[in-house]
Amino acid sequence: MRRVGLIGLLTLFLWPAPAGAAERLAFVVGVGSYQNLGQDAQLARPPADAQAVGDTLQGLGFRVTLLSHAVTQENFLRRFSIFADQVQPGDTALVYFAGHGIAIQGTNYLLPSDIPAVEAGQEMLARSRSLAEADLSAALRQRGARVVVMVIDACRNNPFPRNGTRAIGQDAGLARTEPADGVFSLYAAGAGQQALEKLPGSDPNPNSVFTRIFVQQIRKPGLNLIDLGESVRDEVARLAETVPHKQVPAYYNEVRGARFVSLASTDAAAPPAVAPATVSPKPQGISSAVAARPPDPAPPQAILPSPAQMPSSQGLKTPPSSIVYPPPASTLMRPPAPVANALPPPEPAPVARFGMFSHPIRLDPTGDNWVALRSLPSGQGGYRIAKLGPEALFSVIGRQGIWVNVRLRGGPSGWVHGDYVGCCRRAPIEP
């Protein structure tokens, strides 16, 4: 199948689907056996790498498609097309690939198990029988995925034999590429570097040097994408230096608000003290991803009408009242003046429970500095329930496309445009 066929086959399966609650999906692939290549090109760990990553992501609430056997080009494309067809607008889609990859003329290609043994001068054949990384991420963005995460553990040695001074692609590693808008890419090694499949000598760990660190780090609650890239890079580089070997993972970010996107949820268990390939039991529910921030003081609360007091007509275009949440500081009650010789006030009762709450981001402090909480997931239909200022706190209870269904802390629920929803701040949980 030629590369042109890749685009056509993907397009065939990528029909629009109705919008629903946002989900997190992962397509996880491990290719260890290359039937047309020599013994030196065979890899022992990618199937175990894929299993470890798939189990970990499923435990973090991802819906996982795992492919680690019979990873031919046709089977890969068919399974990926089914996976991409499940992606809805607003979803997070992650692709993990372990196996061989090559860089040809600045483009990275992932090699399926049935790649032929191409020789120097046959770059066109190599491209047509492999999988362009950029095509995969583009297909997910076309489906409306709000965040696409590409994790590539394919920066190993070039599996094709060298003919004199010529070879297919560069000798080792992949090329530096700038991801498209909305894509976060993480590679096992920097541009032109070779990634270690294992440490020299007796290495009992079943996973590659990169993947054993990756599955450790993504289990950490609140670790956002930027910090994930930094921590994986530092830990892998430190481990490789013990050999010694230079392997510094690279990441490239084009996700807006990446510091508020985490692959782990707040209730995900910390990494167990076992080999990275062993994961904790899978939870039954799926939680929203969060990225932790230092504790912030609880904002002053405004008195808001209950949901029962809100008009029921969805066609109403004008708000029943103009509500600001929280109110301006000038409208808050001032504390009473101190009284001479008065007894000190009693110590407030300790707050027993704390939680992580989302809050508005990307507001314009030189402009209106608020975002609308609306009765419907639309900027035109329904009415504005409240104006949410920078200190407003709320919980995410659902999604519809780009719109996020939220419930204010101690107040009503409504819809906020997803571009203005960030995470997270720690505050007491109100009864």
XYZ file of C-alpha atoms in Angstrom:
431
model
C 0.000 0.000 0.000
C 1.449 3.359 -0.958
C 1.597 6.454 1.258
C -1.174 8.021 -0.792
C -3.233 5.035 0.258
C -2.596 5.898 3.911
C -4.393 9.209 3.603
C -7.196 7.659 1.590
C -7.731 4.803 4.000
C -7.748 7.115 6.992
C -10.169 9.488 5.309
C -12.493 6.588 4.477
C -13.016 5.830 8.157
C -12.980 9.370 9.581
C -16.620 10.397 9.157
C -17.898 13.011 11.583
C -19.610 11.706 14.716
C -22.010 13.458 17.080
C -20.459 15.445 19.903
C -20.491 13.904 23.374
C -18.644 13.952 26.656
C -14.891 14.326 26.168
C -12.854 11.159 26.659
C -9.214 10.111 26.784
C -8.171 7.453 24.285
C -4.827 5.787 23.567
C -3.482 3.787 20.618
C -0.528 1.741 21.882
C 1.741 -0.237 19.523
C 4.819 -2.409 20.071
C 6.705 -4.000 17.136
C 9.497 -6.414 18.026
C 9.588 -8.875 15.139
C 10.532 -7.679 11.655
C 9.999 -10.627 9.326
C 11.969 -9.287 6.347
C 14.964 -7.897 8.231
C 18.058 -9.532 9.666
C 18.687 -10.766 13.163
C 20.315 -7.509 14.237
C 17.068 -5.663 13.504
C 14.917 -7.808 15.822
C 13.820 -6.159 19.078
C 12.984 -7.989 22.305
C 11.246 -5.349 24.406
C 8.632 -3.406 22.349
C 5.746 -5.859 23.022
C 6.419 -5.635 26.775
C 6.809 -1.864 26.464
C 3.416 -1.579 24.789
C 1.791 -3.804 27.418
C 3.246 -1.751 30.288
C 2.159 1.555 28.739
C -1.291 0.222 27.852
C -1.901 -1.140 31.365
C -0.724 2.098 32.954
C -2.864 4.322 30.748
C -5.920 2.124 31.286
C -5.360 2.423 35.019
C -5.351 6.216 34.580
C -8.727 6.212 32.844
C -7.748 5.977 29.169
C -9.673 3.788 26.727
C -6.770 1.791 25.255
C -6.343 0.057 21.892
C -3.320 -2.268 22.144
C -1.537 -3.690 19.099
C 1.601 -5.772 19.671
C 1.201 -8.811 17.391
C 0.925 -8.998 13.600
C 1.661 -5.295 13.288
C 1.713 -5.223 9.503
C 1.111 -1.960 7.698
C -2.395 -2.999 6.672
C -3.361 -4.215 10.131
C -1.919 -1.073 11.713
C -3.906 1.183 9.384
C -7.146 -0.718 9.831
C -6.886 -0.680 13.626
C -5.785 2.947 13.686
C -8.715 3.969 11.461
C -11.151 2.314 13.891
C -9.410 4.047 16.791
C -9.463 7.459 15.103
C -13.156 7.028 14.290
C -13.828 6.862 18.054
C -12.235 10.255 18.679
C -14.760 13.050 19.172
C -14.257 16.834 19.253
C -12.692 17.859 22.551
C -11.135 14.454 23.309
C -7.535 13.739 24.292
C -5.846 11.175 22.006
C -2.481 9.569 22.776
C -0.377 7.452 20.397
C 2.508 5.366 21.745
C 4.832 3.461 19.392
C 7.752 1.200 20.327
C 9.821 -0.337 17.551
C 11.994 0.814 14.684
C 11.722 4.230 13.083
C 13.760 6.106 10.501
C 14.133 9.707 9.405
C 14.099 10.371 5.667
C 14.603 13.928 4.441
C 13.483 15.399 7.755
C 10.328 13.294 8.104
C 9.955 10.544 10.706
C 8.520 7.162 9.687
C 7.454 4.300 11.961
C 8.205 0.828 10.609
C 5.558 -1.940 10.633
C 6.552 -5.586 11.000
C 6.334 -6.283 7.243
C 8.637 -3.471 6.083
C 10.774 -4.858 3.210
C 14.564 -4.963 3.363
C 15.066 -1.818 1.290
C 18.493 -0.721 0.125
C 20.199 2.592 -0.524
C 18.416 4.566 -3.225
C 15.029 3.011 -2.413
C 13.766 5.794 -0.153
C 10.463 5.975 -2.039
C 9.791 2.296 -1.334
C 10.660 2.771 2.352
C 8.297 5.737 2.694
C 5.437 3.969 0.931
C 5.674 0.869 3.154
C 6.030 2.696 6.476
C 3.858 5.004 8.580
C 4.487 8.741 8.607
C 4.234 10.064 12.144
C 2.777 13.359 10.918
C -0.069 11.548 9.099
C -1.176 9.854 12.322
C -1.328 13.039 14.395
C -3.011 14.927 11.536
C -5.762 12.298 11.318
C -6.545 12.721 15.034
C -6.577 16.508 14.776
C -8.972 16.263 11.839
C -11.321 14.290 14.078
C -11.387 17.238 16.471
C -9.100 15.937 19.253
C -8.262 18.922 21.388
C -4.979 17.425 22.637
C -2.875 14.884 20.710
C 0.081 13.293 22.521
C 2.635 11.391 20.409
C 5.088 9.225 22.380
C 7.718 7.606 20.133
C 10.177 5.037 21.500
C 11.648 4.323 18.056
C 14.959 6.188 18.120
C 17.054 3.021 17.803
C 19.737 2.127 15.278
C 18.908 2.210 11.582
C 17.681 -1.340 10.775
C 18.619 -1.204 7.086
C 22.109 -2.325 5.991
C 24.538 0.314 4.799
C 25.799 0.030 1.216
C 29.210 1.651 1.230
C 28.736 5.226 2.402
C 25.028 5.311 1.573
C 22.107 4.260 3.734
C 18.332 4.629 3.946
C 17.698 7.579 6.237
C 20.064 8.839 8.912
C 22.248 6.378 10.797
C 20.529 6.612 14.176
C 17.562 8.250 15.825
C 14.825 10.381 14.350
C 14.719 13.912 12.992
C 13.688 17.014 14.864
C 10.200 17.964 13.704
C 7.882 20.747 14.729
C 4.478 19.296 15.693
C 1.225 20.728 14.380
C -1.048 22.896 16.494
C -2.538 20.935 19.377
C 0.166 18.214 19.348
C 2.637 17.336 22.113
C 5.458 15.019 20.949
C 7.824 13.095 23.225
C 10.732 11.087 21.771
C 12.938 8.479 23.461
C 16.079 10.373 22.395
C 17.137 13.668 20.901
C 17.504 14.235 17.167
C 20.151 11.886 15.748
C 20.674 10.060 19.065
C 20.260 6.313 19.496
C 17.880 5.108 22.211
C 18.917 2.119 24.307
C 16.607 -0.873 24.269
C 18.287 -2.129 27.454
C 21.259 -1.438 29.650
C 24.432 -3.336 28.747
C 25.027 -6.614 30.538
C 22.364 -8.342 32.563
C 19.366 -6.014 32.611
C 16.382 -7.712 34.293
C 13.950 -4.897 33.520
C 11.546 -6.007 30.744
C 11.183 -2.489 29.348
C 13.388 -0.167 27.328
C 15.379 2.537 29.103
C 12.918 5.208 27.956
C 9.664 3.341 28.602
C 10.577 2.181 32.126
C 10.971 5.856 33.063
C 7.910 6.983 31.090
C 5.500 4.613 32.869
C 6.892 5.739 36.222
C 6.402 9.424 35.483
C 2.906 9.322 33.955
C 1.553 7.743 37.144
C 2.395 10.885 39.120
C -0.848 12.800 39.830
C -0.815 16.396 38.664
C 2.298 16.108 36.463
C 1.437 18.297 33.471
C 2.727 17.715 29.947
C 5.609 20.178 30.201
C 6.794 18.785 33.529
C 6.339 15.258 32.163
C 8.672 16.028 29.277
C 11.241 17.569 31.632
C 11.156 14.770 34.199
C 11.341 11.984 31.592
C 14.248 13.724 29.873
C 16.200 14.188 33.109
C 15.638 10.660 34.440
C 16.395 8.875 31.151
C 19.539 10.953 30.584
C 20.699 10.218 34.139
C 20.129 6.483 33.704
C 21.864 6.381 30.308
C 24.903 8.219 31.689
C 25.578 5.319 34.055
C 26.442 3.069 31.073
C 27.801 5.569 29.791
C 25.618 6.563 26.839
C 24.171 9.867 25.684
C 20.391 9.620 25.392
C 18.429 12.774 26.141
C 14.719 12.494 25.255
C 13.264 15.428 23.355
C 9.803 16.911 23.527
C 8.065 19.512 21.395
C 4.909 21.264 22.469
C 2.181 22.973 20.438
C -0.670 22.355 22.915
C -2.225 25.520 24.258
C -2.491 25.270 28.031
C -0.143 22.257 28.213
C 0.700 23.193 31.800
C -2.921 22.441 32.698
C -3.041 19.026 30.978
C -2.047 15.904 32.912
C -2.130 12.259 31.868
C -2.754 11.206 35.479
C -5.778 12.138 37.561
C -5.781 13.381 41.153
C -7.002 10.051 42.492
C -4.448 7.970 40.554
C -2.304 5.869 42.830
C 1.353 6.754 43.290
C 3.849 4.485 41.535
C 4.177 1.210 43.458
C 7.644 0.213 44.619
C 8.023 -2.528 42.010
C 9.470 -2.890 38.531
C 8.025 -0.304 36.120
C 6.290 -3.000 34.084
C 4.035 -3.807 37.064
C 1.090 -1.491 37.441
C -1.507 -0.925 40.105
C -5.029 -2.395 39.783
C -7.261 -0.616 37.320
C -9.882 1.682 38.856
C -13.478 1.296 37.816
C -14.153 4.921 36.967
C -12.541 7.478 34.717
C -11.473 10.726 36.337
C -10.695 14.073 34.784
C -7.022 14.854 34.272
C -5.649 17.590 36.485
C -2.377 19.410 36.992
C -1.638 20.420 40.578
C -0.724 23.947 41.644
C 0.450 25.287 44.995
C -2.431 25.870 47.451
C -4.301 29.129 46.922
C -6.429 30.871 49.518
C -10.121 30.128 49.221
C -11.819 32.996 47.342
C -14.718 34.960 48.835
C -18.053 33.453 47.956
C -20.951 35.222 46.328
C -24.613 34.477 47.036
C -26.043 33.015 43.838
C -29.541 31.842 43.016
C -30.126 28.116 43.189
C -30.766 26.144 39.981
C -34.453 25.974 40.883
C -34.651 29.771 40.721
C -33.245 29.887 37.192
C -35.680 30.263 34.266
C -36.418 26.923 32.612
C -36.855 28.221 29.060
C -33.823 27.344 26.927
C -34.755 29.903 24.359
C -34.310 32.889 26.689
C -31.618 35.178 25.290
C -31.342 37.790 28.058
C -30.132 37.015 31.571
C -32.597 37.189 34.470
C -30.032 39.281 36.322
C -26.407 40.314 36.127
C -24.413 38.234 38.606
C -20.710 38.556 39.272
C -18.903 35.605 40.854
C -17.042 36.364 43.034
C -18.247 39.940 43.786
C -15.866 42.906 43.577
C -13.743 43.399 46.675
C -15.469 46.741 47.364
C -18.827 45.010 47.935
C -17.563 42.542 50.544
C -18.356 43.125 54.207
C -15.496 44.634 56.210
C -14.500 42.965 59.495
C -15.653 44.758 62.670
C -13.202 47.097 64.370
C -11.325 45.549 67.297
C -12.793 46.152 70.772
C -10.477 47.070 73.646
C -9.918 44.341 76.245
C -12.021 41.921 74.225
C -11.274 38.253 74.392
C -9.473 36.863 71.352
C -11.807 35.234 68.862
C -12.027 31.447 69.052
C -9.877 29.429 66.714
C -11.808 28.457 63.597
C -12.667 24.804 63.291
C -10.235 23.002 61.004
C -11.480 22.143 57.554
C -11.519 18.368 57.282
C -11.545 17.912 53.517
C -9.795 19.639 50.650
C -10.187 19.173 46.937
C -8.808 20.345 43.608
C -10.980 22.781 41.673
C -10.736 24.148 38.143
C -10.741 27.900 37.586
C -10.888 30.446 34.746
C -7.710 31.040 32.768
C -6.696 33.275 29.841
C -8.797 36.180 31.131
C -7.854 39.715 30.107
C -7.020 41.775 33.230
C -6.963 44.949 31.130
C -10.400 44.177 29.675
C -13.573 42.694 31.149
C -11.561 40.028 33.114
C -14.411 37.505 33.298
C -15.851 34.567 31.393
C -19.537 33.759 31.040
C -21.170 30.804 32.770
C -24.003 29.966 30.365
C -27.136 27.873 30.649
C -26.411 26.009 27.398
C -23.218 24.822 25.625
C -23.502 27.675 23.158
C -22.426 31.264 22.877
C -25.776 32.194 21.338
C -28.472 29.964 22.858
C -29.723 30.177 26.438
C -28.650 32.922 28.816
C -25.712 33.985 30.928
C -25.978 32.668 34.476
C -22.960 34.431 35.952
C -19.693 36.186 35.249
C -16.759 34.139 36.539
C -13.758 36.127 37.661
C -10.135 34.930 38.068
C -10.770 33.547 41.573
C -13.896 31.547 40.764
C -13.606 27.846 41.557
C -15.656 25.061 40.017
C -15.720 21.328 39.333
C -15.861 19.838 35.833
C -18.866 17.509 35.576
C -19.072 16.931 31.818
C -18.193 18.083 28.319
C -19.850 18.646 24.983
C -17.365 19.426 22.261
C -15.390 22.516 23.224
C -17.862 23.413 25.984
C -17.273 22.272 29.578
C -20.106 21.610 32.031
C -19.069 22.950 35.460
C -20.560 23.328 38.922
C -19.525 26.323 40.998
C -18.240 25.664 44.488
C -21.334 26.381 46.556
C -23.303 27.624 43.563
C -25.142 26.621 40.379
C -23.920 24.678 37.392
C -23.634 25.761 33.770
C -21.400 25.766 30.695
C -18.036 27.492 30.124
C -16.019 27.618 26.905
C -13.162 25.109 27.213
C -10.466 27.610 26.230
C -11.064 29.362 29.560
C -10.987 26.332 31.864
C -7.741 25.610 33.730
C -6.720 23.258 36.492
C -6.297 23.225 39.447
C -6.420 25.001 42.795
C -6.721 23.441 46.218
C -9.593 24.638 48.407
C -11.911 23.265 51.101
C -14.738 21.056 49.890
C -18.015 22.664 50.931
C -20.900 20.493 52.153
